[in-house]
Short mmCIF file of C-alpha atoms and ligand atoms in Angstrom, two decimals:
data_model
loop_
_atom_site.label_atom_id
_atom_site.label_comp_id
_atom_site.label_asym_id
_atom_site.label_seq_id
_atom_site.Cartn_x
_atom_site.Cartn_y
_atom_site.Cartn_z
CA LEU A 95 25.98 -13.66 1.74
CA PRO A 96 24.00 -13.58 4.95
CA LEU A 97 20.25 -14.38 4.60
CA ASP A 98 18.95 -10.83 4.83
CA GLU A 99 21.43 -9.57 2.33
CA ARG A 100 20.41 -12.37 -0.05
CA LEU A 101 16.73 -11.38 0.33
CA SER A 102 17.41 -7.68 -0.33
CA LYS A 103 19.61 -8.63 -3.30
CA CYS A 104 16.72 -10.66 -4.88
CA ILE A 105 14.51 -7.51 -4.74
CA ILE A 106 17.26 -5.17 -5.97
CA GLU A 107 18.15 -7.46 -8.83
CA GLY A 108 14.56 -8.47 -9.56
CA SER A 109 15.47 -12.12 -9.31
CA LYS A 110 13.29 -14.89 -7.93
CA GLU A 111 16.09 -17.42 -7.95
CA GLY A 112 16.39 -19.02 -4.49
CA LEU A 113 13.91 -16.49 -3.17
CA ALA A 114 11.24 -18.93 -1.96
CA ASN A 115 13.86 -21.03 -0.23
CA ASP A 116 15.37 -18.03 1.53
CA LEU A 117 11.96 -16.79 2.57
CA ASP A 118 11.24 -20.21 4.15
CA LEU A 119 14.50 -20.00 6.01
CA ALA A 120 13.73 -16.51 7.23
CA MET A 121 10.29 -17.67 8.48
CA LYS A 122 11.98 -20.09 10.84
CA ASP A 123 12.88 -17.25 13.18
CA ARG A 124 10.68 -14.31 12.09
CA GLU A 125 7.13 -13.34 11.32
CA PRO A 126 6.31 -12.79 7.60
CA LEU A 127 5.58 -9.14 8.18
CA ASP A 128 9.02 -8.59 9.80
CA ILE A 129 10.57 -10.07 6.68
CA ILE A 130 8.57 -7.69 4.49
CA ASN A 131 9.29 -4.60 6.64
CA GLY A 132 12.94 -5.66 7.02
CA PRO A 133 15.08 -7.03 4.16
CA LEU A 134 12.42 -6.81 1.43
CA MET A 135 11.58 -3.15 2.10
CA ALA A 136 15.27 -2.40 2.43
CA GLY A 137 15.71 -3.87 -1.03
CA MET A 138 12.85 -1.79 -2.42
CA ASP A 139 14.30 1.38 -0.83
CA GLU A 140 17.61 0.65 -2.55
CA VAL A 141 15.77 0.15 -5.84
CA GLY A 142 14.15 3.56 -5.33
CA ARG A 143 17.52 5.13 -4.59
CA GLN A 144 19.18 3.59 -7.66
CA PHE A 145 16.24 4.56 -9.86
CA ASN A 146 16.42 8.12 -8.56
CA ALA A 147 20.12 8.17 -9.40
CA ASN A 148 19.38 6.98 -12.93
CA GLU A 149 21.17 3.73 -12.23
CA LEU A 150 18.08 1.65 -13.09
CA ILE A 151 15.52 1.89 -15.90
CA VAL A 152 11.77 1.36 -15.47
CA ALA A 153 11.89 -2.19 -16.86
CA GLU A 154 14.37 -3.16 -14.13
CA VAL A 155 12.25 -1.54 -11.42
CA LEU A 156 9.30 -3.51 -12.77
CA GLN A 157 11.30 -6.72 -12.29
CA SER A 158 12.00 -5.75 -8.73
CA ALA A 159 8.32 -5.13 -8.22
CA GLU A 160 7.60 -8.64 -9.61
CA ALA A 161 10.13 -10.15 -7.16
CA MET A 162 8.52 -8.24 -4.27
CA LYS A 163 5.01 -9.36 -5.30
CA PHE A 164 6.24 -12.99 -5.52
CA ALA A 165 7.78 -12.68 -2.04
CA VAL A 166 4.65 -11.18 -0.52
CA SER A 167 2.44 -13.91 -2.06
CA HIS A 168 4.84 -16.56 -0.81
CA LEU A 169 4.62 -15.13 2.72
CA GLU A 170 0.92 -14.38 2.74
CA PRO A 171 -0.40 -17.88 3.59
CA HIS A 172 1.85 -17.82 6.70
CA MET A 173 0.55 -14.57 8.05
CA GLU A 174 -1.48 -14.52 11.24
CA ARG A 175 -5.20 -14.41 10.70
CA ALA A 176 -7.64 -13.14 13.29
CA ASP A 177 -10.79 -15.13 12.94
CA ALA A 178 -12.90 -12.37 14.39
CA ALA A 179 -16.23 -11.67 12.74
CA SER A 180 -16.19 -8.91 10.12
CA ARG A 181 -14.82 -5.69 11.54
CA GLY A 182 -16.09 -3.67 8.62
CA ARG A 183 -15.94 -3.14 4.91
CA VAL A 184 -13.11 -1.24 3.23
CA LEU A 185 -13.09 0.07 -0.30
CA LEU A 186 -9.47 0.30 -1.42
CA ALA A 187 -7.77 1.84 -4.43
CA THR A 188 -4.63 3.44 -5.87
CA VAL A 189 -5.71 6.89 -7.05
CA LYS A 190 -6.08 8.10 -10.61
CA GLY A 191 -2.81 8.44 -12.54
CA ASP A 192 -0.85 6.08 -10.29
CA VAL A 193 0.04 2.45 -10.99
CA HIS A 194 1.95 1.63 -7.78
CA ASP A 195 0.05 -1.12 -6.02
CA ILE A 196 2.48 -3.18 -3.85
CA GLY A 197 1.79 -1.08 -0.72
CA LYS A 198 -1.98 -1.04 -1.44
CA ASN A 199 -2.01 -4.80 -1.86
CA LEU A 200 -0.12 -5.20 1.39
CA VAL A 201 -2.73 -3.08 3.11
CA GLU A 202 -5.43 -5.39 1.56
CA ILE A 203 -3.71 -8.46 2.93
CA ILE A 204 -3.25 -7.05 6.40
CA LEU A 205 -6.83 -5.72 6.66
CA SER A 206 -8.40 -8.92 5.30
CA ASN A 207 -6.27 -11.02 7.65
CA ASN A 208 -7.65 -9.01 10.50
CA GLY A 209 -11.34 -9.29 9.95
CA TYR A 210 -12.07 -6.63 7.34
CA ARG A 211 -13.82 -7.28 4.07
CA VAL A 212 -11.82 -5.49 1.42
CA VAL A 213 -13.08 -4.48 -2.01
CA ASN A 214 -9.97 -3.67 -4.01
CA LEU A 215 -10.72 -1.51 -7.01
CA GLY A 216 -7.15 -1.71 -8.35
CA ILE A 217 -4.97 1.02 -9.78
CA LYS A 218 -5.54 4.41 -11.51
CA VAL A 219 -9.00 4.65 -9.98
CA ALA A 220 -10.76 7.91 -10.82
CA PRO A 221 -12.84 9.76 -8.21
CA GLN A 222 -16.03 8.92 -10.13
CA ASP A 223 -15.25 5.21 -9.93
CA LEU A 224 -14.59 5.44 -6.25
CA ILE A 225 -17.88 7.28 -5.79
CA ALA A 226 -19.65 4.51 -7.77
CA GLY A 227 -17.85 1.96 -5.53
CA CYS A 228 -19.09 3.73 -2.45
CA ARG A 229 -22.64 3.67 -3.72
CA GLU A 230 -22.37 -0.04 -4.59
CA HIS A 231 -20.53 -1.33 -1.51
CA ASN A 232 -21.38 1.20 1.18
CA PRO A 233 -17.94 0.90 2.82
CA ASP A 234 -17.19 1.77 6.43
CA ILE A 235 -13.79 3.11 5.34
CA VAL A 236 -12.33 4.21 1.99
CA GLY A 237 -8.63 3.53 1.62
CA LEU A 238 -6.61 5.58 -0.91
CA SER A 239 -3.02 4.78 -1.82
CA GLY A 240 -0.67 6.78 -4.01
CA LEU A 241 3.14 7.07 -4.29
CA LEU A 242 3.65 9.94 -6.67
CA VAL A 243 3.73 13.57 -5.63
CA LYS A 244 0.85 14.21 -8.03
CA SER A 245 -1.11 11.42 -6.27
CA ALA A 246 -1.13 13.42 -3.08
CA GLN A 247 -2.86 16.21 -5.05
CA MET A 248 -5.19 13.66 -6.58
CA MET A 249 -6.30 12.66 -3.10
CA VAL A 250 -7.29 16.31 -2.46
CA GLU A 251 -9.36 16.23 -5.64
CA THR A 252 -10.84 12.86 -4.78
CA VAL A 253 -12.17 13.90 -1.39
CA ARG A 254 -13.42 17.15 -2.94
CA ASP A 255 -15.49 15.02 -5.32
CA PHE A 256 -16.59 12.83 -2.46
CA ARG A 257 -17.87 15.89 -0.66
CA ALA A 258 -19.76 17.05 -3.75
CA ALA A 259 -21.28 13.53 -3.98
CA ASN A 260 -22.30 13.67 -0.32
CA ILE A 261 -19.99 10.84 0.70
CA ARG A 262 -18.79 11.06 4.31
CA ALA A 263 -17.18 7.69 5.04
CA PRO A 264 -13.86 7.91 6.86
CA VAL A 265 -10.97 8.06 4.44
CA LEU A 266 -7.61 6.40 5.17
CA VAL A 267 -4.73 7.66 3.04
CA GLY A 268 -1.21 6.27 2.65
CA GLY A 269 1.80 6.21 0.34
CA ALA A 270 5.29 7.58 0.06
CA ALA A 271 4.53 11.14 -1.12
CA LEU A 272 2.13 11.81 1.72
CA SER A 273 2.66 13.06 5.23
CA ASN A 274 0.59 13.70 8.28
CA ARG A 275 1.02 17.38 7.68
CA PHE A 276 -0.14 17.30 4.06
CA THR A 277 -3.13 15.17 5.10
CA ARG A 278 -4.12 17.56 7.89
CA LEU A 279 -3.53 20.77 6.05
CA ARG A 280 -4.47 19.93 2.45
CA ILE A 281 -6.71 16.84 2.28
CA ALA A 282 -8.81 17.00 5.46
CA PRO A 283 -10.08 20.56 4.98
CA GLU A 284 -11.59 19.54 1.63
CA TYR A 285 -13.73 16.77 3.21
CA ASP A 286 -16.74 16.53 5.50
CA GLY A 287 -15.67 13.16 6.97
CA LEU A 288 -12.67 11.98 8.89
CA VAL A 289 -9.32 11.73 7.05
CA ALA A 290 -6.51 9.71 8.61
CA TYR A 291 -2.93 9.23 7.39
CA ALA A 292 -1.12 5.90 7.81
CA GLN A 293 2.59 5.70 7.17
CA ASP A 294 2.57 1.91 6.81
CA ALA A 295 0.12 -0.97 6.49
CA MET A 296 0.10 -1.88 10.20
CA THR A 297 -0.69 1.74 11.10
CA GLY A 298 -3.49 1.50 8.54
CA LEU A 299 -4.88 -1.46 10.43
CA ALA A 300 -4.53 0.28 13.78
CA LEU A 301 -6.34 3.37 12.47
CA ALA A 302 -9.06 1.25 10.87
CA ASN A 303 -9.61 -0.42 14.27
CA VAL A 304 -9.77 2.97 16.00
CA ILE A 305 -12.34 4.16 13.39
CA GLN A 306 -14.44 1.04 13.81
CA ASP A 307 -14.30 0.85 17.65
CO1 B1M B 280 7.81 4.08 -9.36
N1 B1M B 280 8.28 5.73 -8.43
N2 B1M B 280 7.35 5.07 -10.97
N3 B1M B 280 7.50 2.38 -10.12
N4 B1M B 280 8.57 3.36 -7.76
C1 B1M B 280 8.57 5.64 -6.96
C2 B1M B 280 7.35 5.87 -6.13
C3 B1M B 280 9.64 6.84 -6.86
C4 B1M B 280 9.70 7.45 -5.44
C5 B1M B 280 11.01 6.29 -7.28
C6 B1M B 280 12.09 7.36 -7.28
O1 B1M B 280 12.16 8.15 -8.18
N5 B1M B 280 12.95 7.39 -6.26
C7 B1M B 280 9.12 7.86 -7.90
C8 B1M B 280 8.09 8.87 -7.47
C9 B1M B 280 8.59 10.31 -7.51
C10 B1M B 280 7.56 11.19 -6.96
O2 B1M B 280 6.55 11.51 -7.51
N6 B1M B 280 7.84 11.64 -5.72
C11 B1M B 280 8.57 6.95 -8.98
C12 B1M B 280 8.35 7.26 -10.37
C13 B1M B 280 8.92 8.60 -10.78
C14 B1M B 280 7.73 6.36 -11.26
C15 B1M B 280 7.42 6.69 -12.74
C16 B1M B 280 6.89 8.08 -13.05
C17 B1M B 280 8.66 6.30 -13.54
C18 B1M B 280 8.56 6.55 -15.07
O3 B1M B 280 7.76 5.99 -15.72
N7 B1M B 280 9.45 7.39 -15.50
C19 B1M B 280 6.33 5.59 -12.99
C20 B1M B 280 4.93 6.11 -12.64
C21 B1M B 280 3.83 5.40 -13.32
C22 B1M B 280 2.52 5.84 -12.77
O4 B1M B 280 2.16 5.54 -11.65
N8 B1M B 280 1.76 6.53 -13.61
C23 B1M B 280 6.75 4.54 -12.04
C24 B1M B 280 6.59 3.17 -12.26
C25 B1M B 280 6.98 2.16 -11.36
C26 B1M B 280 6.90 0.67 -11.70
C27 B1M B 280 5.68 0.29 -12.54
C28 B1M B 280 8.15 0.32 -12.49
C29 B1M B 280 6.94 0.02 -10.26
C30 B1M B 280 5.59 -0.20 -9.63
C31 B1M B 280 5.08 -1.62 -9.80
C32 B1M B 280 3.83 -1.84 -8.97
O5 B1M B 280 3.59 -1.24 -7.96
N9 B1M B 280 3.08 -2.82 -9.45
C33 B1M B 280 7.64 1.18 -9.47
C34 B1M B 280 8.23 0.96 -8.20
C35 B1M B 280 8.38 -0.47 -7.72
C36 B1M B 280 8.76 2.06 -7.41
C37 B1M B 280 9.53 2.03 -6.08
C38 B1M B 280 10.99 1.69 -6.42
C39 B1M B 280 9.03 1.10 -4.97
C40 B1M B 280 7.58 1.23 -4.58
C41 B1M B 280 7.14 0.07 -3.75
O6 B1M B 280 6.46 -0.87 -4.24
N10 B1M B 280 7.56 0.02 -2.47
C42 B1M B 280 9.38 3.49 -5.58
C43 B1M B 280 10.52 4.02 -4.75
C44 B1M B 280 10.28 3.80 -3.28
O7 B1M B 280 9.15 3.84 -2.78
N11 B1M B 280 11.32 3.62 -2.51
C45 B1M B 280 8.97 4.26 -6.82
C46 B1M B 280 7.20 -1.08 -1.54
C47 B1M B 280 5.81 -0.84 -0.96
C48 B1M B 280 5.46 -1.93 0.02
O8 B1M B 280 5.84 0.38 -0.30
O9 B1M B 280 3.98 1.34 -1.72
O10 B1M B 280 5.36 2.83 -0.16
P1 B1M B 280 4.74 1.53 -0.46
O11 B1M B 280 3.68 1.20 0.69
C49 B1M B 280 4.02 1.40 2.08
C50 B1M B 280 3.54 2.71 2.62
O12 B1M B 280 3.63 3.81 1.69
C51 B1M B 280 2.18 2.43 3.14
O13 B1M B 280 2.22 1.09 3.53
C52 B1M B 280 3.31 0.39 2.86
C53 B1M B 280 4.22 -0.24 3.86
O14 B1M B 280 3.59 -1.00 4.87
N12 B1M B 280 1.02 2.60 2.29
C54 B1M B 280 -0.26 2.71 2.82
C55 B1M B 280 0.89 2.67 0.92
N13 B1M B 280 -0.42 2.79 0.59
C56 B1M B 280 -1.15 2.80 1.74
C57 B1M B 280 -2.51 2.96 1.90
C58 B1M B 280 -2.96 2.96 3.24
C59 B1M B 280 -2.11 2.83 4.30
C60 B1M B 280 -0.73 2.68 4.10
O15 B1M B 280 -4.26 3.08 3.56
C61 B1M B 280 -5.25 3.09 2.57
#
């Protein structure tokens, strides 16, 4: 199989066999992020499609997630780092009820490689814990990730609780079930601060930079 197909296949099959080697080969002519956004994401999309069609069970999807995490951590040391002074502090979390964290962790890597200090609160983070995190870390930006349809609604509830707690830090939201439209029409009206939607991690960085400039 050609290299990209082998990489996608490792993700689809949840196999780490030969993966490190193929990632090293791919890095000879591409940036790590292009490998993530290319064959690795293509593999994950196929996993999502097969899962949706009941061709995969959760345990198999979990193995794919493990392979994806392995690949990202193998690539991470080779990603470009800006040695700029701290651009700001970001409090990051996957919202309550949601365990998906690969996208969130990618956002953490990209932001921290580009001058941000990231406090990652992990998965299934309830609004009250985010509020406590804001009080403790006083972030310049709060980043919320969520992939489930119900996570989009949880973001609405989260910013509502932020408003009640008098928190106004800009909020950056991202994840598969969200859209610009949902963010603008449903999340932003419930909040007193800025709410921005990023469709991928690089857009998240670009928006963070706009917020901080
Ligand atoms: Co789940 N899952 N999953 N899953 N899973 C999805 C999301 C789903 C679309 C699959 C499907 O049915 N086609 C579906 C959601 C349906 C819906 O609500 N619309 C689904 C489901 C149903 C479920 C369960 C309910 C299954 C079950 O138990 N019956 C369950 C939910 C558990 C829960 O959360 N309470 C579940 C569980 C799991 C696993 C644990 C097995 C595993 C997650 C492992 C882990 O994350 N540690 C898993 C996986 C791997 C997936 C898919 C296949 C892949 C997700 C992924 O990691 N993509 C996913 C299908 C799909 O998305 N194609 C699916 C790669 C990752 C890099 O992309 O996270 O989208 P993503 O991040 C992107 C952007 O969204 C953006 O940047 C990244 C790219 O640069 N982004 C941000 C994300 N967050 C951001 C934050 C930002 C900015 C950008 O700023 C703060």
